[in-house]
Short mmCIF file of C-alpha atoms and ligand atoms in Angstrom, two decimals:
data_model
loop_
_atom_site.label_atom_id
_atom_site.label_comp_id
_atom_site.label_asym_id
_atom_site.label_seq_id
_atom_site.Cartn_x
_atom_site.Cartn_y
_atom_site.Cartn_z
CA UNK A 1 72.87 38.01 40.72
CA UNK A 2 74.30 41.52 40.62
CA UNK A 3 75.47 41.62 37.10
CA UNK A 4 76.93 45.26 37.84
CA UNK A 5 79.63 43.93 40.23
CA UNK A 6 80.47 41.07 37.58
CA UNK A 7 83.63 43.19 36.48
CA UNK A 8 84.51 44.51 39.88
CA UNK A 9 88.43 43.32 40.19
CA UNK A 10 89.90 45.83 42.39
CA UNK A 11 87.83 45.85 45.67
CA UNK A 12 88.02 47.71 49.23
CA UNK A 13 86.81 45.59 51.99
CA UNK A 14 86.08 47.71 55.23
CA UNK A 15 85.52 45.40 58.15
CA UNK A 16 84.09 47.57 61.55
CA UNK A 17 85.22 46.64 64.98
CA UNK A 18 82.20 44.93 65.63
CA UNK A 19 82.96 42.37 62.94
CA UNK A 20 86.54 42.14 64.28
CA UNK A 21 85.66 41.92 68.11
CA UNK A 22 82.68 39.41 67.53
CA UNK A 23 83.31 36.37 69.77
CA UNK A 24 82.97 33.90 67.36
CA UNK A 25 86.16 33.68 65.53
CA UNK A 26 84.53 31.74 62.57
CA UNK A 27 83.02 35.18 61.37
CA UNK A 28 86.34 36.53 60.47
CA UNK A 29 87.86 33.28 59.49
CA UNK A 30 85.07 32.82 56.79
CA UNK A 31 85.67 36.57 55.78
CA UNK A 32 89.04 36.30 55.07
CA UNK A 33 88.78 32.95 53.48
CA UNK A 34 86.28 34.51 50.93
CA UNK A 35 88.85 36.92 50.56
CA UNK A 36 91.30 34.65 49.53
CA UNK A 37 89.03 32.89 46.86
CA UNK A 38 88.95 36.56 45.13
CA UNK A 39 92.25 36.46 45.10
CA UNK A 40 92.72 33.18 43.53
CA UNK A 41 89.89 34.75 40.65
CA UNK A 42 92.72 37.44 40.10
CA UNK A 43 90.62 39.73 41.82
CA UNK A 44 93.06 42.65 43.78
CA UNK A 45 91.49 42.96 47.31
CA UNK A 46 92.76 45.42 50.18
CA UNK A 47 91.36 45.39 53.53
CA UNK A 48 90.69 48.48 55.56
CA UNK A 49 90.21 47.29 59.41
CA UNK A 50 88.93 48.72 62.55
CA UNK A 51 89.73 47.20 65.81
CA UNK A 52 92.95 48.23 67.02
CA UNK A 53 91.55 50.19 69.99
CA UNK A 54 88.97 47.45 70.62
CA UNK A 55 91.69 44.93 70.79
CA UNK A 56 93.98 46.91 72.72
CA UNK A 57 90.97 47.67 74.96
CA UNK A 58 90.62 43.78 75.35
CA UNK A 59 94.54 43.01 76.07
CA UNK A 60 94.72 45.80 78.76
CA UNK A 61 91.22 44.57 80.16
CA UNK A 62 89.81 48.22 79.78
CA UNK A 63 85.99 47.89 80.03
CA UNK A 64 85.03 51.39 78.67
CA UNK A 65 86.21 53.26 75.66
CA UNK A 66 88.17 56.06 77.26
CA UNK A 67 87.58 59.56 75.62
CA UNK A 68 91.28 60.84 76.17
CA UNK A 69 93.40 60.65 73.18
CA UNK A 70 96.40 59.81 74.76
CA UNK A 71 94.53 56.73 76.25
CA UNK A 72 92.99 55.66 72.94
CA UNK A 73 96.34 56.03 70.96
CA UNK A 74 98.07 53.55 73.28
CA UNK A 75 95.19 51.12 73.28
CA UNK A 76 95.67 51.28 69.36
CA UNK A 77 99.31 50.54 69.58
CA UNK A 78 98.91 47.60 71.81
CA UNK A 79 95.88 46.18 69.70
CA UNK A 80 97.38 46.92 66.19
CA UNK A 81 99.94 44.08 66.62
CA UNK A 82 96.93 41.90 67.66
CA UNK A 83 94.95 42.93 64.70
CA UNK A 84 97.91 42.03 62.14
CA UNK A 85 98.81 39.11 63.70
CA UNK A 86 95.33 37.67 63.38
CA UNK A 87 95.14 38.42 60.00
CA UNK A 88 98.82 36.99 59.43
CA UNK A 89 97.66 33.99 60.97
CA UNK A 90 94.43 33.53 59.10
CA UNK A 91 96.05 34.58 55.31
CA UNK A 92 99.15 32.57 55.71
CA UNK A 93 97.38 29.46 56.37
CA UNK A 94 96.08 29.89 52.66
CA UNK A 95 99.42 31.16 51.84
CA UNK A 96 99.05 34.67 51.30
CA UNK A 97 101.28 37.43 52.55
CA UNK A 98 99.90 40.67 54.15
CA UNK A 99 101.29 44.06 54.71
CA UNK A 100 100.62 46.58 57.41
CA UNK A 101 99.55 50.16 55.93
CA UNK A 102 98.90 53.05 58.29
CA UNK A 103 98.09 56.19 57.24
CA UNK A 104 97.21 59.75 58.75
CA UNK A 105 94.93 62.38 57.20
CA UNK A 106 98.08 64.72 56.95
CA UNK A 107 99.28 61.70 54.48
CA UNK A 108 96.37 62.29 52.65
CA UNK A 109 96.55 66.18 52.40
CA UNK A 110 99.94 66.24 51.13
CA UNK A 111 99.87 65.50 47.80
CA UNK A 112 103.14 63.76 47.27
CA UNK A 113 102.71 61.71 50.23
CA UNK A 114 99.38 60.60 48.57
CA UNK A 115 100.90 59.80 45.77
CA UNK A 116 103.46 57.82 47.45
CA UNK A 117 100.53 55.63 49.06
CA UNK A 118 99.29 55.18 45.67
CA UNK A 119 102.70 53.80 44.42
CA UNK A 120 103.00 51.63 47.68
CA UNK A 121 99.49 49.94 47.30
CA UNK A 122 99.76 49.13 43.50
CA UNK A 123 103.17 47.88 44.37
CA UNK A 124 102.04 45.67 47.11
CA UNK A 125 99.12 44.55 44.91
CA UNK A 126 101.37 43.63 41.96
CA UNK A 127 103.31 41.26 44.05
CA UNK A 128 99.78 39.32 45.17
CA UNK A 129 100.20 40.72 48.91
CA UNK A 130 97.09 41.70 50.87
CA UNK A 131 97.33 45.26 52.03
CA UNK A 132 96.02 45.73 55.80
CA UNK A 133 94.88 49.33 56.18
CA UNK A 134 94.28 51.18 59.15
CA UNK A 135 94.26 54.99 60.31
CA UNK A 136 97.99 55.58 62.37
CA UNK A 137 96.19 56.10 65.81
CA UNK A 138 99.57 56.55 67.66
CA UNK A 139 100.17 59.68 65.63
CA UNK A 140 96.82 60.95 64.96
CA UNK A 141 95.41 63.90 67.49
CA UNK A 142 91.95 64.65 67.43
CA UNK A 143 92.19 67.44 64.93
CA UNK A 144 93.78 65.35 62.19
CA UNK A 145 92.18 62.39 62.39
CA UNK A 146 89.88 60.74 59.79
CA UNK A 147 87.28 60.04 62.82
CA UNK A 148 86.36 56.74 61.47
CA UNK A 149 87.31 53.91 58.87
CA UNK A 150 84.33 54.51 56.79
CA UNK A 151 85.79 57.47 55.56
CA UNK A 152 89.53 56.09 55.32
CA UNK A 153 87.82 53.43 53.04
CA UNK A 154 86.16 55.68 50.79
CA UNK A 155 89.32 57.69 50.29
CA UNK A 156 91.48 54.47 49.52
CA UNK A 157 88.81 53.71 47.05
CA UNK A 158 89.50 57.23 45.26
CA UNK A 159 92.92 56.83 45.80
CA UNK A 160 93.48 53.22 44.04
CA UNK A 161 90.36 53.95 41.55
CA UNK A 162 88.50 50.98 42.94
CA UNK A 163 85.76 49.21 41.36
CA UNK A 164 83.65 48.30 44.68
CA UNK A 165 84.24 49.30 48.33
CA UNK A 166 82.41 46.81 50.46
CA UNK A 167 81.54 48.24 54.10
CA UNK A 168 80.66 45.16 56.47
CA UNK A 169 79.25 45.99 59.62
CA UNK A 170 76.59 44.76 62.08
CA UNK A 171 73.62 46.15 60.22
CA UNK A 172 72.00 44.51 57.18
CA UNK A 173 72.22 47.95 55.08
CA UNK A 174 70.31 51.00 54.69
CA UNK A 175 67.01 51.44 55.22
CA UNK A 176 64.15 53.47 53.98
CA UNK A 177 63.98 55.11 57.47
CA UNK A 178 65.43 54.47 60.90
CA UNK A 179 65.09 51.20 61.92
CA UNK A 180 65.36 52.06 65.56
CA UNK A 181 62.72 54.37 65.37
CA UNK A 182 60.41 52.75 62.78
CA UNK A 183 59.10 48.95 62.98
CA UNK A 184 57.81 49.28 59.43
CA UNK A 185 61.37 50.42 58.16
CA UNK A 186 62.52 48.68 54.80
CA UNK A 187 65.85 47.64 53.64
CA UNK A 188 66.92 49.28 50.19
CA UNK A 189 68.84 46.74 48.10
CA UNK A 190 69.94 49.32 45.42
CA UNK A 191 69.79 52.74 45.31
CA UNK A 192 71.38 55.44 42.88
CA UNK A 193 73.79 57.86 44.70
CA UNK A 194 71.67 60.81 43.16
CA UNK A 195 68.51 59.33 44.81
CA UNK A 196 69.96 59.62 48.24
CA UNK A 197 68.82 63.10 48.48
CA UNK A 198 65.13 62.01 48.80
CA UNK A 199 65.87 60.11 52.02
CA UNK A 200 65.77 61.46 55.39
CA UNK A 201 69.43 62.04 56.55
CA UNK A 202 68.77 60.27 59.74
CA UNK A 203 69.67 56.76 58.77
CA UNK A 204 71.82 56.40 62.03
CA UNK A 205 71.10 53.15 63.71
CA UNK A 206 72.72 52.04 66.74
CA UNK A 207 76.23 50.08 66.92
CA UNK A 208 78.08 50.08 70.16
CA UNK A 209 81.60 49.78 69.40
CA UNK A 210 82.88 51.63 66.06
CA UNK A 211 83.11 55.24 66.09
CA UNK A 212 81.37 55.51 62.47
CA UNK A 213 77.79 54.83 62.79
CA UNK A 214 75.56 54.86 59.73
CA UNK A 215 75.82 58.53 58.52
CA UNK A 216 79.74 57.93 58.03
CA UNK A 217 78.99 54.84 55.63
CA UNK A 218 76.58 56.84 53.72
CA UNK A 219 79.30 59.48 53.25
CA UNK A 220 81.66 56.81 52.35
CA UNK A 221 79.29 55.46 49.90
CA UNK A 222 79.11 59.24 48.19
CA UNK A 223 82.69 59.99 48.15
CA UNK A 224 83.59 56.68 46.47
CA UNK A 225 80.98 57.76 43.67
CA UNK A 226 83.46 60.33 42.98
CA UNK A 227 85.68 57.49 41.40
CA UNK A 228 83.03 55.68 39.86
CA UNK A 229 83.27 53.11 42.84
CA UNK A 230 79.97 51.06 43.76
CA UNK A 231 79.42 50.54 47.29
CA UNK A 232 78.13 48.13 49.18
CA UNK A 233 76.86 48.24 52.87
CA UNK A 234 76.01 44.78 54.07
CA UNK A 235 75.83 42.67 57.47
CA UNK A 236 79.20 41.10 57.96
CA UNK A 237 78.18 38.52 61.02
CA UNK A 238 76.20 36.96 57.91
CA UNK A 239 77.52 33.77 56.87
CA UNK A 240 79.10 33.96 53.35
CA UNK A 241 78.21 37.75 53.07
CA UNK A 242 81.16 38.42 50.54
CA UNK A 243 79.85 35.96 48.25
CA UNK A 244 76.16 36.68 48.46
CA UNK A 245 76.97 40.36 47.62
CA UNK A 246 78.09 39.57 44.22
CA UNK A 247 75.27 36.60 43.74
CA UNK A 248 72.14 37.78 45.80
CA UNK A 249 70.55 40.89 44.88
CA UNK A 250 68.97 40.80 48.16
CA UNK A 251 72.29 41.14 50.67
CA UNK A 252 72.78 44.51 51.82
CA UNK A 253 72.45 47.81 49.88
CA UNK A 254 73.93 48.55 46.70
CA UNK A 255 74.88 52.13 45.88
CA UNK A 256 75.17 52.74 42.35
CA UNK A 257 77.39 55.57 41.07
CA UNK A 258 76.50 58.25 39.01
CA UNK A 259 77.80 58.45 35.48
CA UNK A 260 80.27 61.07 35.73
CA UNK A 261 84.00 60.62 36.58
CA UNK A 262 86.32 63.46 38.05
CA UNK A 263 89.77 63.74 37.51
CA UNK A 264 92.48 61.93 40.13
CA UNK A 265 93.39 65.24 41.27
CA UNK A 266 89.75 66.47 41.72
CA UNK A 267 89.25 63.64 44.03
CA UNK A 268 92.40 64.40 45.95
CA UNK A 269 91.19 67.97 46.60
CA UNK A 270 87.88 66.89 47.94
CA UNK A 271 89.61 64.67 50.34
CA UNK A 272 92.18 67.34 51.58
CA UNK A 273 91.79 70.11 54.13
CA UNK A 274 91.78 73.72 53.05
CA UNK A 275 93.73 76.73 54.59
CA UNK A 276 91.53 79.71 54.17
CA UNK A 277 88.61 80.62 52.43
CA UNK A 278 87.18 83.54 50.11
CA UNK A 279 83.64 84.93 49.71
CA UNK A 280 82.53 84.88 45.65
CA UNK A 281 79.83 86.74 44.07
CA UNK A 282 76.82 85.40 42.63
CA UNK A 283 78.13 85.85 38.98
CA UNK A 284 81.51 83.74 40.16
CA UNK A 285 79.36 81.27 41.70
CA UNK A 286 77.46 80.86 38.48
CA UNK A 287 80.78 80.45 36.60
CA UNK A 288 82.20 77.89 38.59
CA UNK A 289 78.89 75.86 38.48
CA UNK A 290 78.92 76.17 34.78
CA UNK A 291 82.80 74.50 34.84
CA UNK A 292 84.80 77.74 34.27
CA UNK A 293 87.65 79.02 36.18
CA UNK A 294 87.46 81.45 39.01
CA UNK A 295 88.65 85.05 38.36
CA UNK A 296 89.86 87.62 40.66
CA UNK A 297 87.36 89.67 39.97
CA UNK A 298 84.76 87.63 41.66
CA UNK A 299 85.82 87.73 45.01
CA UNK A 300 84.24 89.89 47.54
CA UNK A 301 86.14 89.18 50.84
CA UNK A 302 89.08 87.18 51.98
CA UNK A 303 89.14 85.01 55.25
CA UNK A 304 92.22 83.60 56.88
CA UNK A 305 95.56 83.47 55.49
CA UNK A 306 96.68 81.19 52.73
CA UNK A 307 99.57 81.05 49.93
CA UNK A 308 99.96 80.67 46.58
CA UNK A 309 99.47 76.60 46.15
CA UNK A 310 97.25 76.24 49.14
CA UNK A 311 93.88 74.30 48.86
CA UNK A 312 90.85 76.74 49.90
CA UNK A 313 87.35 76.92 49.95
CA UNK A 314 85.03 79.15 48.22
CA UNK A 315 82.06 80.31 49.77
CA UNK A 316 78.94 81.94 48.40
CA UNK A 317 76.93 85.07 50.13
CA UNK A 318 75.45 82.77 52.68
CA UNK A 319 78.68 81.22 53.61
CA UNK A 320 77.93 77.94 52.29
CA UNK A 321 81.42 76.11 50.57
CA UNK A 322 80.61 75.90 47.10
CA UNK A 323 83.66 74.77 45.88
CA UNK A 324 87.42 73.72 46.85
CA UNK A 325 90.42 74.57 45.02
CA UNK A 326 94.23 75.21 44.57
CA UNK A 327 94.74 78.93 44.67
CA UNK A 328 97.16 80.75 42.22
CA UNK A 329 97.56 83.87 44.51
CA UNK A 330 98.37 84.37 48.50
CA UNK A 331 95.27 86.11 50.48
CA UNK A 332 97.55 89.02 50.83
CA UNK A 333 97.63 89.57 46.96
CA UNK A 334 94.03 88.62 46.69
CA UNK A 335 93.32 91.62 49.13
CA UNK A 336 95.64 93.65 47.19
CA UNK A 337 93.66 93.21 43.56
CA UNK A 338 90.38 93.74 45.11
CA UNK A 339 88.75 96.42 43.27
CA UNK A 340 91.40 96.85 40.64
CA UNK A 341 91.06 96.24 36.91
CA UNK A 342 92.87 93.03 35.21
CA UNK A 343 95.14 95.04 33.33
CA UNK A 344 96.12 96.93 36.58
CA UNK A 345 96.88 93.63 38.38
CA UNK A 346 98.81 92.19 35.18
CA UNK A 347 100.83 94.98 35.42
CA UNK A 348 101.47 95.03 39.19
CA UNK A 349 102.22 91.43 39.49
CA UNK A 350 104.27 91.16 36.01
CA UNK A 351 105.28 87.48 35.38
CA UNK A 352 103.62 86.15 38.70
CA UNK A 353 100.29 87.28 37.07
CA UNK A 354 97.64 84.77 36.50
CA UNK A 355 94.26 85.59 35.04
CA UNK A 356 92.41 83.04 36.95
CA UNK A 357 92.52 82.86 40.70
CA UNK A 358 91.86 78.96 40.72
CA UNK A 359 92.01 77.58 37.45
CA UNK A 360 88.86 75.09 36.39
CA UNK A 361 91.37 71.93 36.55
CA UNK A 362 92.14 72.72 40.14
CA UNK A 363 88.84 73.32 41.19
CA UNK A 364 86.12 70.95 42.87
CA UNK A 365 82.36 72.33 42.78
CA UNK A 366 80.92 71.33 46.12
CA UNK A 367 77.39 69.28 45.39
CA UNK A 368 74.82 69.99 48.08
N1 LIG B 1 91.23 53.26 63.85
C1 LIG B 1 90.12 53.03 64.72
C2 LIG B 1 90.76 51.65 65.11
O1 LIG B 1 91.42 50.69 64.51
C3 LIG B 1 89.11 52.87 64.18
C4 LIG B 1 88.22 53.95 63.72
C5 LIG B 1 86.42 53.02 63.46
O2 LIG B 1 85.98 52.43 64.24
O3 LIG B 1 86.15 53.31 62.35
O4 LIG B 1 90.34 51.09 66.28
#
């Protein structure tokens, strides 16, 4: 029994293409039936599903996954409705309604749209509808793609403040070393997020179908930690896996979040793309690591262009990104202020003046 999961009532389940595409329909049927049992126990469940492209490939009889983005997008357009049809059919047999939710990276970058997604998901859950979420591949170009649904699922976990993220794949979970290279690799059944740093970063194992691989699953567990969300990575092809995750300590790998919890706004900051960047001196690096605001005097250089209100990266003198935050000045103003005293800047800017370049509430320090 995994007692830490006893109270998990808001659950995100991510299904990889290897599960959706499995020739045995009973696999996906079994998973969905287990989900309906959770719903009957008053748990809230959201599905993040892959498989639009691979379903499109089946329909259009395409044997090898194309590289061209337009081809992938058109296959996703064909396959997405097949996917929804499949879920609709299975869940309606259990008298549950489903809703299609397609999201792009730009929707997450924009704070208003981000909050709109949150509102819609909550409304669906309140009405007992199962949100079935995928990336809106049809409108996402390579530059703005989430890239993989592990990433998307963890962002949704942050967005709705989920208790548990379950990533179902064709691997049993995380091993202490790469099981493709080492025969004696052992499956880890539970690990604290802060202990992940002790492992070799090459957890990757070969899964042919999805885009993520294993690294992105670990990244997803780390992101879920931001909202104090537990993550389980487990083998979706195993019979009764969703129940086993709760009852059996050996089912998959449980990632235990650290105690800290950061605000919803800071989680969004972590998720969103940044515009330009600034280089800050060692004193400023220390100040922000100690949970202080970033002041203008700490800036050594500006890179790129940004406007007041944009999210920017803060780099140390080695050019490593150590923080992200919402900036109170444009890049032009920061350049003009460089080398001046705080009083001189205050006089120049008048009512526009703000002591902090980035206020501590709008700043997230990136842990390495
Ligand atoms: N959005 C892609 C699809 O539905 C999946 C990306 C992934 O496999 O993670 O085909």
